[in-house]
Short mmCIF file of C-alpha atoms and ligand atoms in Angstrom, two decimals:
data_model
loop_
_atom_site.label_atom_id
_atom_site.label_comp_id
_atom_site.label_asym_id
_atom_site.label_seq_id
_atom_site.Cartn_x
_atom_site.Cartn_y
_atom_site.Cartn_z
CA MET A 1 0.00 -0.07 0.00
CA ARG A 2 1.52 3.30 -1.02
CA GLY A 3 1.64 6.00 1.64
CA ASN A 4 -0.68 9.02 1.40
CA LYS A 5 1.89 11.74 2.05
CA VAL A 6 2.01 14.28 -0.78
CA ARG A 7 3.60 17.61 -0.66
CA GLN A 8 1.23 20.62 -0.78
CA GLY A 9 -0.20 20.83 -4.31
CA ILE A 10 2.00 18.18 -5.77
CA ASN A 11 0.51 14.82 -6.71
CA ASN A 12 1.91 13.86 -10.12
CA ILE A 13 5.75 13.83 -10.54
CA VAL A 14 7.93 13.21 -13.63
CA ILE A 15 11.63 12.56 -12.77
CA LEU A 16 14.28 12.52 -15.52
CA THR A 17 17.61 10.93 -14.60
CA GLY A 18 20.91 10.93 -16.47
CA ALA A 19 24.47 9.44 -16.08
CA GLY A 20 25.15 11.60 -13.01
CA VAL A 21 22.76 9.45 -10.91
CA SER A 22 24.94 6.43 -11.65
CA ALA A 23 28.28 8.20 -11.43
CA GLU A 24 28.76 7.39 -7.76
CA SER A 25 28.17 3.67 -8.52
CA GLY A 26 31.23 3.85 -10.67
CA ILE A 27 29.75 4.09 -14.08
CA ASP A 28 31.47 6.70 -16.31
CA THR A 29 29.36 9.64 -17.35
CA PHE A 30 29.55 10.73 -20.91
CA ARG A 31 30.87 14.34 -20.87
CA SER A 32 32.90 14.66 -17.79
CA ALA A 33 36.72 14.71 -18.12
CA GLY A 34 37.82 11.24 -19.07
CA GLY A 35 34.18 10.30 -19.65
CA LEU A 36 33.00 7.88 -22.29
CA TRP A 37 32.89 10.41 -25.13
CA GLU A 38 36.49 11.30 -24.45
CA GLN A 39 37.40 7.63 -24.68
CA HIS A 40 35.36 6.96 -27.86
CA LYS A 41 34.00 9.29 -30.45
CA VAL A 42 30.21 9.17 -30.54
CA GLU A 43 30.29 8.83 -34.34
CA ASP A 44 32.51 5.78 -33.96
CA VAL A 45 30.45 3.72 -31.51
CA ALA A 46 26.95 5.28 -31.06
CA THR A 47 25.40 5.73 -34.45
CA PRO A 48 23.72 3.31 -36.99
CA GLU A 49 26.33 4.32 -39.47
CA ALA A 50 29.18 3.31 -37.03
CA PHE A 51 27.48 -0.08 -36.54
CA ALA A 52 27.32 -0.58 -40.33
CA ARG A 53 30.91 0.61 -40.80
CA ASP A 54 32.66 -1.28 -37.95
CA PRO A 55 30.22 -3.61 -36.13
CA ASP A 56 33.02 -5.29 -34.16
CA LEU A 57 34.17 -1.97 -32.64
CA VAL A 58 30.54 -1.15 -31.65
CA LEU A 59 29.71 -4.64 -30.33
CA ARG A 60 32.93 -4.66 -28.29
CA PHE A 61 32.15 -1.19 -26.83
CA TYR A 62 28.69 -2.30 -25.69
CA ASP A 63 29.97 -5.71 -24.55
CA MET A 64 32.41 -3.86 -22.33
CA ARG A 65 29.74 -1.57 -20.89
CA ARG A 66 27.19 -4.40 -20.46
CA GLU A 67 29.80 -6.31 -18.38
CA ARG A 68 30.69 -3.10 -16.43
CA ILE A 69 27.19 -2.42 -15.21
CA GLN A 70 26.97 -5.86 -13.86
CA GLN A 71 29.95 -5.26 -11.66
CA VAL A 72 28.56 -2.20 -9.80
CA GLU A 73 25.75 -1.58 -7.34
CA PRO A 74 22.92 1.01 -7.04
CA ASN A 75 23.81 3.90 -4.82
CA ALA A 76 21.87 5.98 -2.36
CA ALA A 77 20.26 8.15 -5.04
CA HIS A 78 18.83 5.09 -6.73
CA TYR A 79 17.52 3.66 -3.48
CA ALA A 80 15.96 6.98 -2.44
CA LEU A 81 14.08 7.26 -5.75
CA ALA A 82 12.91 3.63 -5.39
CA ARG A 83 11.70 4.54 -1.84
CA LEU A 84 9.79 7.58 -3.32
CA ASP A 85 8.26 5.31 -6.02
CA ALA A 86 7.04 2.87 -3.52
CA ALA A 87 5.67 5.43 -1.01
CA TRP A 88 4.20 8.08 -3.42
CA SER A 89 0.38 7.71 -3.67
CA GLY A 90 0.16 10.10 -6.68
CA ASN A 91 1.35 9.38 -10.18
CA LEU A 92 5.12 9.09 -10.65
CA LEU A 93 7.12 8.29 -13.69
CA LEU A 94 10.89 7.96 -13.65
CA VAL A 95 12.22 8.55 -17.12
CA THR A 96 15.83 7.46 -17.37
CA GLN A 97 18.30 8.24 -20.18
CA ASN A 98 20.55 5.65 -18.53
CA VAL A 99 20.98 2.24 -20.03
CA ASP A 100 22.15 0.56 -16.83
CA ASP A 101 19.66 -1.39 -14.64
CA LEU A 102 20.51 0.27 -11.30
CA HIS A 103 17.08 2.02 -10.89
CA GLU A 104 15.43 -1.52 -11.37
CA ARG A 105 17.94 -3.18 -8.93
CA ALA A 106 17.12 -0.45 -6.37
CA GLY A 107 13.49 -1.35 -6.67
CA THR A 108 11.92 1.43 -8.82
CA GLN A 109 8.93 0.06 -10.71
CA ARG A 110 7.40 3.13 -12.44
CA LEU A 111 10.40 3.43 -14.85
CA LEU A 112 10.98 4.06 -18.46
CA HIS A 113 14.23 3.73 -20.34
CA MET A 114 14.08 6.29 -23.16
CA HIS A 115 17.54 5.39 -24.57
CA GLY A 116 17.23 1.61 -24.31
CA GLU A 117 18.98 -0.76 -22.01
CA HIS A 118 22.35 -2.53 -21.93
CA LEU A 119 20.89 -5.77 -20.76
CA ASN A 120 18.64 -6.10 -23.81
CA ALA A 121 19.59 -7.43 -27.23
CA TRP A 122 17.42 -6.50 -30.22
CA CYS A 123 17.13 -8.81 -33.25
CA SER A 124 17.15 -6.92 -36.54
CA ALA A 125 15.70 -10.00 -38.25
CA CYS A 126 12.57 -10.61 -36.15
CA ASP A 127 12.42 -7.39 -34.03
CA GLU A 128 12.22 -9.41 -30.80
CA ARG A 129 14.19 -8.13 -27.74
CA HIS A 130 15.77 -10.40 -25.20
CA LEU A 131 17.37 -10.01 -21.81
CA TRP A 132 21.05 -10.32 -22.53
CA ARG A 133 23.90 -10.45 -20.03
CA GLY A 134 26.63 -11.96 -22.14
CA THR A 135 28.49 -10.64 -25.24
CA LEU A 136 27.25 -10.04 -28.82
CA ILE A 137 30.69 -9.92 -30.44
CA ASP A 138 30.50 -13.68 -31.46
CA ARG A 139 27.21 -13.11 -33.36
CA PRO A 140 25.01 -15.42 -31.34
CA ALA A 141 21.80 -16.65 -32.68
CA CYS A 142 18.53 -14.92 -31.78
CA PRO A 143 16.59 -17.01 -29.26
CA ALA A 144 13.35 -16.29 -31.03
CA CYS A 145 14.05 -16.68 -34.73
CA GLY A 146 17.35 -18.57 -34.52
CA ILE A 147 19.14 -16.34 -37.07
CA ALA A 148 22.72 -15.64 -36.04
CA GLY A 149 24.52 -12.27 -36.36
CA GLN A 150 21.32 -10.11 -36.24
CA LEU A 151 21.39 -9.16 -32.66
CA ARG A 152 22.35 -5.55 -31.79
CA PRO A 153 22.55 -3.69 -28.57
CA ASP A 154 19.03 -2.38 -27.67
CA ILE A 155 20.42 1.13 -27.25
CA VAL A 156 18.99 4.32 -28.98
CA TRP A 157 21.91 5.58 -31.00
CA PHE A 158 22.31 9.19 -32.19
CA GLY A 159 19.96 9.79 -35.10
CA GLU A 160 17.41 7.15 -33.77
CA MET A 161 14.20 8.05 -32.08
CA PRO A 162 14.09 7.62 -28.27
CA TYR A 163 11.58 5.12 -26.89
CA ARG A 164 8.05 5.81 -25.69
CA MET A 165 8.11 9.50 -26.07
CA ASP A 166 4.26 9.62 -26.17
CA GLU A 167 4.10 8.08 -22.67
CA ILE A 168 6.67 10.66 -21.42
CA TYR A 169 4.74 13.66 -22.87
CA HIS A 170 1.46 12.21 -21.54
CA ALA A 171 2.97 11.94 -18.03
CA LEU A 172 4.40 15.45 -18.27
CA ASN A 173 0.98 16.84 -19.40
CA HIS A 174 -0.49 15.63 -16.15
CA ALA A 175 2.45 16.40 -13.89
CA ASP A 176 2.72 19.10 -11.03
CA LEU A 177 6.47 18.64 -10.65
CA PHE A 178 9.41 17.87 -13.03
CA VAL A 179 12.66 16.99 -11.42
CA SER A 180 15.87 16.51 -13.48
CA ILE A 181 18.74 14.58 -11.73
CA GLY A 182 22.27 14.03 -12.95
CA THR A 183 21.99 15.08 -16.58
CA SER A 184 23.93 17.71 -18.50
CA GLY A 185 20.86 18.77 -20.61
CA ALA A 186 23.01 18.25 -23.70
CA VAL A 187 20.89 15.78 -25.62
CA TYR A 188 17.40 16.26 -27.02
CA PRO A 189 14.58 15.49 -26.61
CA ALA A 190 15.29 14.75 -23.01
CA ALA A 191 16.92 18.17 -22.60
CA GLY A 192 13.76 19.89 -23.88
CA LEU A 193 11.48 18.36 -21.18
CA VAL A 194 12.16 21.16 -18.73
CA ARG A 195 10.89 23.68 -21.28
CA GLU A 196 7.76 21.71 -21.94
CA ALA A 197 7.25 21.63 -18.22
CA ARG A 198 7.78 25.46 -17.89
CA LYS A 199 5.31 26.05 -20.71
CA LYS A 200 2.68 24.08 -18.80
CA GLY A 201 3.33 25.95 -15.57
CA ILE A 202 4.76 22.89 -13.90
CA LYS A 203 7.17 23.20 -10.95
CA THR A 204 10.72 22.45 -11.98
CA LEU A 205 13.69 21.34 -9.87
CA GLU A 206 17.25 20.47 -10.97
CA LEU A 207 19.48 18.20 -8.80
CA ASN A 208 22.93 18.02 -10.37
CA LEU A 209 26.54 18.21 -9.48
CA GLU A 210 26.82 21.53 -11.32
CA PRO A 211 24.51 23.83 -13.37
CA SER A 212 23.43 21.93 -16.48
CA HIS A 213 23.04 23.50 -19.88
CA GLY A 214 19.30 23.96 -19.10
CA ALA A 215 19.89 25.25 -15.54
CA SER A 216 18.23 28.68 -16.36
CA TRP A 217 14.98 26.94 -17.15
CA PHE A 218 14.63 25.44 -13.67
CA GLU A 219 12.72 27.36 -10.99
CA GLU A 220 15.01 25.74 -8.43
CA SER A 221 18.48 24.14 -8.78
CA ARG A 222 20.45 22.35 -6.08
CA HIS A 223 24.11 21.44 -6.79
CA GLY A 224 26.05 18.55 -5.25
CA PRO A 225 26.49 14.81 -5.45
CA ALA A 226 23.27 12.80 -6.12
CA THR A 227 23.81 10.53 -3.17
CA GLU A 228 23.38 13.63 -1.01
CA LEU A 229 20.82 15.66 -2.87
CA VAL A 230 18.42 12.89 -3.86
CA PRO A 231 17.90 11.27 -0.41
CA ALA A 232 17.47 14.70 1.16
CA TRP A 233 14.88 15.72 -1.50
CA VAL A 234 12.97 12.44 -1.10
CA GLU A 235 12.86 12.96 2.71
CA GLU A 236 11.26 16.42 1.97
CA MET A 237 8.75 14.92 -0.38
CA LEU A 238 7.61 12.19 2.03
CA GLY A 239 7.34 14.64 4.84
CA GLY A 240 10.29 13.17 6.77
N1 APR B 1 25.91 13.61 -8.83
C1 APR B 1 25.08 14.42 -9.51
N2 APR B 1 25.36 14.83 -10.79
C2 APR B 1 26.49 14.39 -11.29
C3 APR B 1 27.41 13.55 -10.65
C4 APR B 1 27.04 13.15 -9.35
N3 APR B 1 27.78 12.43 -8.55
N4 APR B 1 28.45 13.29 -11.46
C5 APR B 1 28.23 13.92 -12.59
N5 APR B 1 27.05 14.56 -12.49
C6 APR B 1 26.37 15.44 -13.57
C7 APR B 1 27.39 16.15 -14.39
O1 APR B 1 27.67 17.42 -13.89
C8 APR B 1 26.60 16.29 -15.73
O2 APR B 1 25.79 17.44 -15.72
O3 APR B 1 25.71 14.49 -14.39
C9 APR B 1 25.72 15.03 -15.73
C10 APR B 1 26.19 13.94 -16.74
O4 APR B 1 26.02 14.50 -17.97
P1 APR B 1 26.40 13.60 -19.24
O5 APR B 1 27.72 12.86 -18.96
O6 APR B 1 26.24 14.49 -20.46
O7 APR B 1 25.28 12.40 -19.25
P2 APR B 1 23.76 12.56 -19.62
O8 APR B 1 23.21 13.95 -19.43
O9 APR B 1 23.09 11.40 -18.96
O10 APR B 1 23.86 12.32 -21.22
C11 APR B 1 22.60 12.27 -21.93
O11 APR B 1 23.75 11.68 -23.90
O12 APR B 1 25.44 10.50 -24.87
C12 APR B 1 24.09 10.54 -24.74
O13 APR B 1 22.53 8.70 -24.73
C13 APR B 1 23.57 9.35 -23.91
O14 APR B 1 21.78 9.21 -22.26
C14 APR B 1 22.96 9.82 -22.66
C15 APR B 1 22.70 11.37 -23.03
#
């Protein structure tokens, strides 16, 4: 049974998370110094053209990241968001740009991966998706159609359409509060959600290590590590 504590005037929440919420679990963010996009060019590993040009490089990159996320644990920010999800009696949708499974492992249920998931493989032959913990470099056969060499990472690459945008905009249309956590606001359409929220008169809050590209769009911004800011914010929301 979900608790009945809601903050004054706030019943329906949309939360957007980015790589910053997983940083303290030991997963590289994309745009920090030494981050993923400094180690690999986006155009070499995260576009359909890159996959067509050098599938081995792309498969190895995602095999490495798929293995990495299985070696780390959720952090206090993930657990605090899962606590909010479990206790919040109003509507709540956690939209994550992250492709790790740390929100799930912390217990969040009302969750949507708009950029796909490392632990899914997607068959280009039969369009089926499968939980996948191993590697793809050896071109395994699809468990559904049996065709080998057609499984790709179920990741939304640059130039591809993020998943379930209709659900995201629907949730935002009915929200009273939009909270952005651990994202640089560098990539659309995720980065544009705060503007949609402002247009609708929805309260907006940013929790991030530093001001994001979209910081000026937020009514309130708090800066610091997610493992400190997020538990404190959840305490506030649950009336702790
Ligand atoms: N606590 C809170 N915020 C943090 C922390 C932390 N411990 N560490 C880093 N951050 C912040 C950084 O300041 C930065 O603003 O998290 C943000 C991470 O930004 P990016 O590395 O750009 O990651 P993200 O915003 O998730 O990228 C969005 O871009 O490359 C694509 O598909 C990829 O989903 C990704 C999208």
